[in-house]
Amino acid sequence: MSLRARFTESLKAAMLTKDAARTSAIRMILAKLKDTDIAARPAGVEQVPEEQIVAMLRGMVKSRRESEAMYRQGNRPELAEKEAAEIAVIEGFLPQQMDEAAMREAVAAAVAETGAVSVKDMGKVMAALKARHAATMDMAKAGPMVKAALGG
């Protein structure tokens, strides 16, 4: 099932169960998706592909994590909890992330596959990882792993 269909089905289910927080979060996702689709129209794209939707969701999670941290620093726990609830809803639509052990295996495989031997080859390894694991691997965590694997 596509992400767009999952959004619609989840919205219907949340509305039926009268889950106001979940309904609000899914509506927010749909509004952001509509904005993303509209922004892509000048390039001749009617609807953005799944990869861009996943990237949009990751961006939404990142901004909410930052907001949550700021609310906690500002002693506003009620707003921080709202952000945390929205993060949970958004993450429910994201693909499951690799754990650290799986990431290390993927990094080792990419290093072997590309024949990388030094930190100068890091770009090749990161490109190979991104091509295969973009949806399931946190590239910010993969970078230091690749650097360590290449002796940097």
Coordinates of N, CA, C and O in Angstrom, one line a residue:
M1 N 0.9 -1.2 0.0 CA 0.0 0.0 0.0 C 0.9 1.2 0.0 O 1.9 1.3 0.8
S2 N 0.6 2.2 -0.8 CA 1.4 3.4 -0.9 C 1.2 4.3 0.3 O 0.2 4.1 1.1
L3 N 2.1 5.2 0.5 CA 2.1 6.0 1.7 C 0.8 6.9 1.6 O 0.2 7.2 2.6
R4 N 0.5 7.4 0.4 CA -0.7 8.3 0.3 C -1.9 7.5 0.7 O -2.8 8.1 1.4
A5 N -2.1 6.3 0.3 CA -3.2 5.4 0.7 C -3.2 5.2 2.2 O -4.2 5.2 2.9
R6 N -2.0 5.0 2.8 CA -1.9 4.7 4.2 C -2.3 6.0 5.0 O -2.9 5.9 6.1
F7 N -1.9 7.2 4.5 CA -2.3 8.4 5.1 C -3.9 8.5 5.2 O -4.5 8.8 6.2
T8 N -4.5 8.2 4.1 CA -5.9 8.3 4.0 C -6.6 7.4 4.9 O -7.6 7.7 5.6
E9 N -6.2 6.1 4.9 CA -6.8 5.1 5.7 C -6.6 5.4 7.2 O -7.5 5.2 8.0
S10 N -5.4 5.9 7.5 CA -5.1 6.2 8.9 C -6.0 7.4 9.4 O -6.4 7.5 10.5
L11 N -6.2 8.4 8.5 CA -7.0 9.5 8.8 C -8.4 9.1 9.1 O -9.1 9.5 10.1
K12 N -9.0 8.2 8.2 CA -10.3 7.7 8.4 C -10.5 7.0 9.7 O -11.4 7.2 10.5
A13 N -9.5 6.1 10.0 CA -9.5 5.4 11.3 C -9.4 6.3 12.5 O -10.2 6.1 13.5
A14 N -8.6 7.3 12.4 CA -8.5 8.2 13.5 C -9.7 9.0 13.7 O -10.1 9.3 14.9
M15 N -10.4 9.4 12.6 CA -11.6 10.1 12.8 C -12.7 9.3 13.3 O -13.5 9.7 14.1
L16 N -12.8 8.0 12.9 CA -13.8 7.1 13.5 C -13.6 6.8 14.9 O -14.6 6.7 15.7
T17 N -12.4 6.8 15.4 CA -12.1 6.5 16.8 C -12.1 7.8 17.6 O -11.9 7.8 18.8
K18 N -12.3 8.9 16.9 CA -12.3 10.3 17.6 C -11.0 10.6 18.3 O -11.0 11.2 19.4
D19 N -9.9 10.2 17.7 CA -8.6 10.4 18.2 C -8.2 11.8 17.6 O -7.6 11.9 16.6
A20 N -8.4 12.9 18.4 CA -8.2 14.2 17.9 C -6.7 14.5 17.6 O -6.4 15.1 16.6
A21 N -5.8 14.0 18.5 CA -4.4 14.3 18.3 C -3.9 13.6 17.1 O -3.1 14.2 16.3
R22 N -4.2 12.4 16.9 CA -3.8 11.6 15.7 C -4.4 12.2 14.4 O -3.7 12.4 13.4
T23 N -5.7 12.6 14.4 CA -6.3 13.2 13.3 C -5.6 14.5 12.9 O -5.3 14.7 11.7
S24 N -5.3 15.3 13.9 CA -4.6 16.5 13.7 C -3.2 16.3 13.0 O -2.9 17.0 12.1
A25 N -2.5 15.4 13.6 CA -1.2 15.1 13.0 C -1.2 14.6 11.6 O -0.4 15.0 10.8
I26 N -2.2 13.7 11.3 CA -2.3 13.2 9.9 C -2.7 14.3 9.0 O -2.2 14.4 7.8
R27 N -3.6 15.2 9.4 CA -4.0 16.3 8.6 C -2.8 17.2 8.3 O -2.7 17.7 7.2
M28 N -2.0 17.4 9.3 CA -0.8 18.2 9.1 C 0.2 17.5 8.1 O 0.7 18.2 7.2
I29 N 0.3 16.2 8.1 CA 1.1 15.5 7.1 C 0.5 15.7 5.7 O 1.3 16.0 4.8
L30 N -0.8 15.5 5.6 CA -1.4 15.7 4.3 C -1.3 17.1 3.8 O -1.1 17.3 2.6
A31 N -1.3 18.1 4.6 CA -1.2 19.5 4.2 C 0.3 19.7 3.7 O 0.5 20.4 2.6
K32 N 1.2 19.2 4.4 CA 2.6 19.3 4.0 C 2.9 18.6 2.7 O 3.6 19.1 1.8
L33 N 2.2 17.4 2.5 CA 2.3 16.7 1.3 C 1.7 17.4 0.1 O 2.3 17.5 -1.0
K34 N 0.6 18.1 0.3 CA 0.0 18.9 -0.7 C 0.9 20.0 -1.1 O 1.1 20.3 -2.3
D35 N 1.5 20.7 -0.1 CA 2.5 21.8 -0.4 C 3.6 21.3 -1.2 O 4.1 21.9 -2.2
T36 N 4.1 20.1 -0.9 CA 5.3 19.5 -1.6 C 4.9 19.2 -3.1 O 5.6 19.4 -4.0
D37 N 3.7 18.6 -3.2 CA 3.2 18.3 -4.6 C 3.1 19.6 -5.4 O 3.5 19.7 -6.6
I38 N 2.5 20.7 -4.8 CA 2.4 21.9 -5.5 C 3.7 22.5 -5.9 O 3.9 23.0 -7.0
A39 N 4.7 22.4 -5.0 CA 6.0 22.9 -5.3 C 6.7 22.2 -6.4 O 7.6 22.7 -7.1
A40 N 6.3 20.9 -6.6 CA 6.9 20.1 -7.7 C 6.3 20.3 -9.0 O 6.8 19.9 -10.1
R41 N 5.1 20.9 -9.1 CA 4.4 21.1 -10.4 C 5.2 21.8 -11.4 O 5.1 21.5 -12.6
P42 N 5.9 22.9 -11.1 CA 6.6 23.6 -12.2 C 7.6 22.7 -12.9 O 7.9 22.9 -14.1
A43 N 8.1 21.6 -12.3 CA 9.0 20.7 -12.9 C 8.3 19.6 -13.7 O 8.9 18.7 -14.2
G44 N 6.9 19.7 -13.8 CA 6.1 18.8 -14.5 C 5.8 17.5 -13.7 O 5.3 16.5 -14.3
V45 N 5.9 17.6 -12.4 CA 5.6 16.4 -11.6 C 4.2 16.7 -10.9 O 4.1 17.7 -10.2
E46 N 3.2 15.8 -11.1 CA 1.9 16.0 -10.5 C 1.9 15.6 -9.1 O 1.4 16.3 -8.2
Q47 N 2.5 14.4 -8.8 CA 2.6 13.9 -7.4 C 4.1 13.5 -7.2 O 4.6 12.7 -8.0
V48 N 4.7 13.9 -6.1 CA 6.0 13.5 -5.8 C 6.1 12.0 -5.5 O 5.2 11.4 -5.0
P49 N 7.2 11.4 -5.8 CA 7.4 9.9 -5.6 C 7.5 9.6 -4.1 O 7.8 10.5 -3.3
E50 N 7.4 8.4 -3.8 CA 7.5 7.9 -2.4 C 8.8 8.3 -1.7 O 8.7 8.6 -0.5
E51 N 9.9 8.3 -2.4 CA 11.2 8.7 -1.8 C 11.1 10.1 -1.2 O 11.6 10.4 -0.2
Q52 N 10.5 11.0 -2.0 CA 10.4 12.4 -1.6 C 9.4 12.5 -0.4 O 9.6 13.3 0.5
I53 N 8.4 11.7 -0.4 CA 7.5 11.7 0.7 C 8.2 11.2 2.0 O 8.0 11.8 3.1
V54 N 9.0 10.2 1.9 CA 9.8 9.7 3.1 C 10.7 10.8 3.5 O 10.8 11.1 4.7
A55 N 11.4 11.5 2.6 CA 12.3 12.6 3.0 C 11.5 13.7 3.6 O 12.0 14.3 4.6
M56 N 10.3 14.0 3.2 CA 9.5 15.0 3.8 C 9.1 14.6 5.2 O 9.2 15.5 6.1
L57 N 8.8 13.4 5.4 CA 8.4 12.9 6.7 C 9.6 13.0 7.7 O 9.5 13.4 8.8
R58 N 10.8 12.6 7.2 CA 12.0 12.7 8.0 C 12.3 14.2 8.4 O 12.7 14.4 9.5
G59 N 12.1 15.1 7.5 CA 12.3 16.5 7.8 C 11.3 17.0 8.8 O 11.6 17.8 9.7
M60 N 10.0 16.5 8.8 CA 9.0 16.8 9.7 C 9.4 16.3 11.1 O 9.3 17.0 12.1
V61 N 9.9 15.1 11.2 CA 10.4 14.5 12.5 C 11.5 15.3 13.0 O 11.5 15.7 14.2
K62 N 12.5 15.7 12.2 CA 13.6 16.4 12.6 C 13.2 17.8 13.2 O 13.7 18.2 14.3
S63 N 12.3 18.5 12.5 CA 11.9 19.8 13.0 C 11.2 19.7 14.3 O 11.3 20.5 15.2
R64 N 10.4 18.6 14.5 CA 9.6 18.5 15.7 C 10.5 18.1 16.9 O 10.3 18.5 18.0
R65 N 11.6 17.3 16.6 CA 12.5 17.0 17.6 C 13.2 18.2 18.2 O 13.4 18.4 19.4
E66 N 13.6 19.1 17.2 CA 14.2 20.4 17.6 C 13.2 21.2 18.5 O 13.6 21.8 19.5
S67 N 12.0 21.3 18.0 CA 11.0 22.0 18.8 C 10.7 21.4 20.2 O 10.6 22.1 21.2
E68 N 10.7 20.1 20.2 CA 10.5 19.4 21.5 C 11.6 19.7 22.5 O 11.4 20.0 23.6
A69 N 12.8 19.7 22.0 CA 14.0 20.1 22.8 C 13.9 21.5 23.3 O 14.1 21.8 24.5
M70 N 13.5 22.4 22.4 CA 13.4 23.8 22.8 C 12.2 24.0 23.9 O 12.4 24.8 24.8
Y71 N 11.1 23.3 23.7 CA 10.1 23.4 24.7 C 10.5 22.8 26.0 O 10.1 23.4 27.1
R72 N 11.3 21.7 26.0 CA 11.7 21.2 27.3 C 12.7 22.2 28.0 O 12.6 22.3 29.2
Q73 N 13.6 22.8 27.2 CA 14.5 23.8 27.8 C 13.7 25.0 28.3 O 14.1 25.6 29.3
G74 N 12.6 25.3 27.6 CA 11.8 26.5 28.0 C 10.8 26.1 29.1 O 9.9 27.0 29.4
N75 N 10.9 24.9 29.7 CA 10.0 24.5 30.7 C 8.5 24.5 30.3 O 7.6 25.0 31.0
R76 N 8.3 24.0 29.1 CA 6.9 23.9 28.6 C 6.6 22.4 28.2 O 6.5 22.0 27.1
P77 N 6.4 21.6 29.3 CA 6.3 20.2 29.0 C 5.0 19.8 28.3 O 5.0 18.8 27.5
E78 N 4.0 20.6 28.4 CA 2.7 20.3 27.6 C 2.9 20.4 26.1 O 2.4 19.6 25.3
L79 N 3.7 21.4 25.7 CA 4.0 21.6 24.3 C 5.0 20.5 23.8 O 4.9 20.0 22.7
A80 N 6.0 20.2 24.7 CA 6.9 19.1 24.3 C 6.2 17.8 24.1 O 6.5 17.0 23.2
E81 N 5.2 17.5 25.0 CA 4.5 16.3 24.8 C 3.7 16.2 23.5 O 3.5 15.2 22.9
K82 N 3.1 17.4 23.1 CA 2.4 17.5 21.9 C 3.3 17.2 20.7 O 2.9 16.4 19.8
E83 N 4.5 17.7 20.7 CA 5.5 17.5 19.7 C 5.9 16.0 19.7 O 6.0 15.4 18.6
A84 N 6.1 15.4 20.8 CA 6.4 14.0 20.9 C 5.3 13.1 20.4 O 5.6 12.1 19.7
A85 N 4.1 13.5 20.6 CA 3.0 12.7 20.1 C 2.9 12.8 18.5 O 2.7 11.8 17.9
E86 N 3.2 14.0 18.0 CA 3.2 14.2 16.6 C 4.4 13.4 15.9 O 4.2 12.7 14.9
I87 N 5.5 13.3 16.6 CA 6.7 12.6 16.1 C 6.3 11.1 16.1 O 6.6 10.4 15.1
A88 N 5.6 10.6 17.1 CA 5.2 9.2 17.1 C 4.3 8.8 15.9 O 4.4 7.8 15.3
V89 N 3.3 9.7 15.6 CA 2.4 9.5 14.5 C 3.2 9.5 13.2 O 3.0 8.6 12.3
I90 N 4.1 10.5 13.0 CA 4.8 10.6 11.7 C 5.8 9.4 11.6 O 5.8 8.8 10.5
E91 N 6.5 9.0 12.6 CA 7.4 7.8 12.6 C 6.6 6.5 12.2 O 7.2 5.6 11.7
G92 N 5.3 6.5 12.6 CA 4.6 5.3 12.2 C 4.5 5.1 10.7 O 4.2 3.9 10.3
F93 N 4.7 6.1 9.9 CA 4.6 6.0 8.5 C 6.0 5.8 7.8 O 6.1 5.5 6.7
L94 N 7.0 5.9 8.6 CA 8.4 5.8 8.1 C 8.8 4.3 8.1 O 8.4 3.6 9.0
P95 N 9.7 3.9 7.1 CA 10.2 2.6 7.1 C 11.0 2.3 8.4 O 11.6 3.3 8.9
Q96 N 11.1 1.1 8.9 CA 11.8 0.7 10.1 C 13.3 1.0 9.8 O 13.8 0.6 8.8
Q97 N 14.0 1.7 10.7 CA 15.4 2.0 10.6 C 16.2 0.8 11.0 O 15.9 0.0 11.9
M98 N 17.4 0.7 10.4 CA 18.4 -0.3 10.7 C 18.9 -0.1 12.1 O 19.1 1.0 12.5
D99 N 19.2 -1.2 12.8 CA 19.9 -1.0 14.1 C 21.4 -0.9 13.8 O 21.8 -1.0 12.7
E100 N 22.2 -0.6 14.8 CA 23.6 -0.3 14.7 C 24.3 -1.5 14.1 O 25.2 -1.3 13.2
A101 N 24.0 -2.7 14.5 CA 24.7 -3.9 14.0 C 24.5 -4.1 12.5 O 25.4 -4.3 11.7
A102 N 23.2 -3.9 12.0 CA 22.9 -4.0 10.6 C 23.6 -2.9 9.8 O 24.0 -3.1 8.7
M103 N 23.7 -1.7 10.4 CA 24.3 -0.6 9.7 C 25.8 -0.9 9.5 O 26.4 -0.7 8.5
R104 N 26.4 -1.5 10.6 CA 27.9 -1.9 10.4 C 28.1 -2.9 9.3 O 29.0 -2.8 8.6
E105 N 27.2 -3.9 9.2 CA 27.2 -4.9 8.2 C 27.1 -4.3 6.8 O 27.9 -4.6 5.9
A106 N 26.1 -3.4 6.7 CA 25.9 -2.7 5.4 C 27.1 -1.8 5.0 O 27.5 -1.8 3.8
V107 N 27.7 -1.2 6.0 CA 28.9 -0.3 5.7 C 30.1 -1.2 5.3 O 30.8 -1.0 4.3
A108 N 30.3 -2.4 6.0 CA 31.4 -3.3 5.6 C 31.1 -3.8 4.2 O 32.1 -3.9 3.4
A109 N 29.9 -4.2 3.9 CA 29.6 -4.7 2.5 C 29.9 -3.6 1.5 O 30.4 -3.9 0.4
A110 N 29.5 -2.4 1.8 CA 29.7 -1.3 0.8 C 31.1 -1.0 0.6 O 31.6 -0.7 -0.5
V111 N 31.9 -1.0 1.7 CA 33.4 -0.8 1.6 C 34.0 -1.9 0.7 O 34.8 -1.6 -0.2
A112 N 33.6 -3.1 0.9 CA 34.2 -4.3 0.2 C 33.7 -4.1 -1.3 O 34.5 -4.4 -2.2
E113 N 32.5 -3.8 -1.5 CA 31.9 -3.7 -2.9 C 32.6 -2.6 -3.7 O 32.9 -2.8 -4.9
T114 N 32.9 -1.5 -3.1 CA 33.5 -0.4 -3.8 C 35.0 -0.4 -3.9 O 35.6 0.3 -4.6
G115 N 35.6 -1.3 -3.1 CA 37.0 -1.4 -3.1 C 37.7 -0.3 -2.4 O 38.8 0.1 -2.7
A116 N 37.0 0.4 -1.5 CA 37.5 1.6 -0.8 C 38.6 1.2 0.1 O 38.5 0.2 0.8
V117 N 39.7 2.0 0.1 CA 40.8 1.7 1.0 C 41.2 2.9 1.9 O 41.9 2.7 2.9
S118 N 40.8 4.1 1.6 CA 41.1 5.2 2.4 C 39.9 6.2 2.5 O 38.9 6.0 1.8
V119 N 40.1 7.2 3.4 CA 39.0 8.1 3.6 C 38.7 8.9 2.3 O 37.6 9.4 2.1
K120 N 39.6 9.0 1.4 CA 39.4 9.6 0.1 C 38.3 8.9 -0.7 O 37.6 9.5 -1.5
D121 N 38.0 7.6 -0.4 CA 37.0 6.9 -1.1 C 35.6 6.9 -0.4 O 34.7 6.2 -0.8
M122 N 35.5 7.8 0.6 CA 34.3 7.8 1.4 C 33.1 8.2 0.6 O 32.0 7.6 0.8
G123 N 33.2 9.0 -0.4 CA 32.1 9.4 -1.2 C 31.5 8.3 -2.0 O 30.3 8.2 -2.1
K124 N 32.4 7.4 -2.5 CA 31.9 6.2 -3.2 C 31.1 5.3 -2.3 O 30.1 4.8 -2.7
V125 N 31.6 5.1 -1.1 CA 30.9 4.2 -0.2 C 29.6 4.8 0.2 O 28.6 4.1 0.3
M126 N 29.6 6.1 0.5 CA 28.3 6.8 0.9 C 27.3 6.7 -0.2 O 26.1 6.5 0.0
A127 N 27.8 6.9 -1.4 CA 26.9 6.8 -2.6 C 26.3 5.4 -2.7 O 25.1 5.2 -3.0
A128 N 27.1 4.4 -2.5 CA 26.6 3.0 -2.6 C 25.6 2.7 -1.4 O 24.5 2.1 -1.7
L129 N 25.9 3.2 -0.2 CA 24.9 3.1 0.9 C 23.6 3.8 0.6 O 22.5 3.2 0.8
K130 N 23.7 5.0 0.1 CA 22.5 5.8 -0.2 C 21.6 5.1 -1.3 O 20.4 5.1 -1.2
A131 N 22.3 4.5 -2.3 CA 21.6 3.9 -3.4 C 20.8 2.7 -2.9 O 19.7 2.4 -3.3
R132 N 21.4 1.9 -1.9 CA 20.7 0.7 -1.4 C 19.9 0.9 -0.2 O 18.9 0.2 0.0
H133 N 20.3 1.8 0.7 CA 19.6 1.8 2.0 C 19.1 3.2 2.4 O 19.0 3.5 3.6
A134 N 18.8 4.1 1.5 CA 18.4 5.4 1.8 C 17.2 5.5 2.7 O 17.2 6.3 3.6
A135 N 16.3 4.6 2.5 CA 15.0 4.7 3.3 C 15.2 4.1 4.7 O 14.5 4.4 5.6
T136 N 16.1 3.2 4.9 CA 16.2 2.4 6.1 C 17.5 2.8 7.0 O 17.6 2.2 8.1
M137 N 18.4 3.6 6.4 CA 19.6 3.9 7.1 C 19.7 5.4 7.4 O 19.5 6.2 6.5
D138 N 20.1 5.7 8.6 CA 20.4 7.1 9.0 C 21.7 7.5 8.5 O 22.8 7.0 9.0
M139 N 21.8 8.3 7.4 CA 23.1 8.6 6.8 C 24.0 9.4 7.7 O 25.2 9.4 7.6
A140 N 23.4 10.2 8.6 CA 24.2 11.0 9.6 C 25.0 10.0 10.5 O 26.1 10.4 10.9
K141 N 24.4 8.9 10.8 CA 25.1 7.9 11.6 C 26.1 7.1 10.8 O 27.1 6.6 11.3
A142 N 25.7 6.9 9.5 CA 26.5 6.0 8.6 C 27.9 6.7 8.3 O 28.9 6.0 8.2
G143 N 27.9 8.0 8.2 CA 29.1 8.7 7.8 C 30.3 8.4 8.8 O 31.4 8.0 8.3
P144 N 30.1 8.6 10.1 CA 31.2 8.3 11.0 C 31.6 6.8 11.0 O 32.7 6.4 11.2
M145 N 30.6 5.9 10.7 CA 30.9 4.5 10.6 C 31.8 4.2 9.4 O 32.8 3.4 9.5
V146 N 31.5 4.8 8.3 CA 32.3 4.7 7.1 C 33.7 5.2 7.3 O 34.7 4.6 7.0
K147 N 33.8 6.4 7.9 CA 35.1 7.0 8.2 C 35.9 6.1 9.1 O 37.1 5.9 8.8
A148 N 35.3 5.5 10.1 CA 36.0 4.6 11.0 C 36.5 3.3 10.2 O 37.6 2.8 10.4
A149 N 35.6 2.8 9.4 CA 35.9 1.6 8.6 C 37.1 1.8 7.6 O 37.8 0.9 7.3
L150 N 37.2 3.1 7.2 CA 38.3 3.4 6.2 C 39.5 3.9 6.9 O 40.4 4.4 6.3
G151 N 39.5 3.9 8.3 CA 40.7 4.3 9.0 C 40.8 5.8 9.2 O 41.9 6.2 9.4
G152 N 39.7 6.5 9.1 CA 39.8 7.9 9.3 C 39.6 8.4 10.7 O 39.4 7.8 11.6

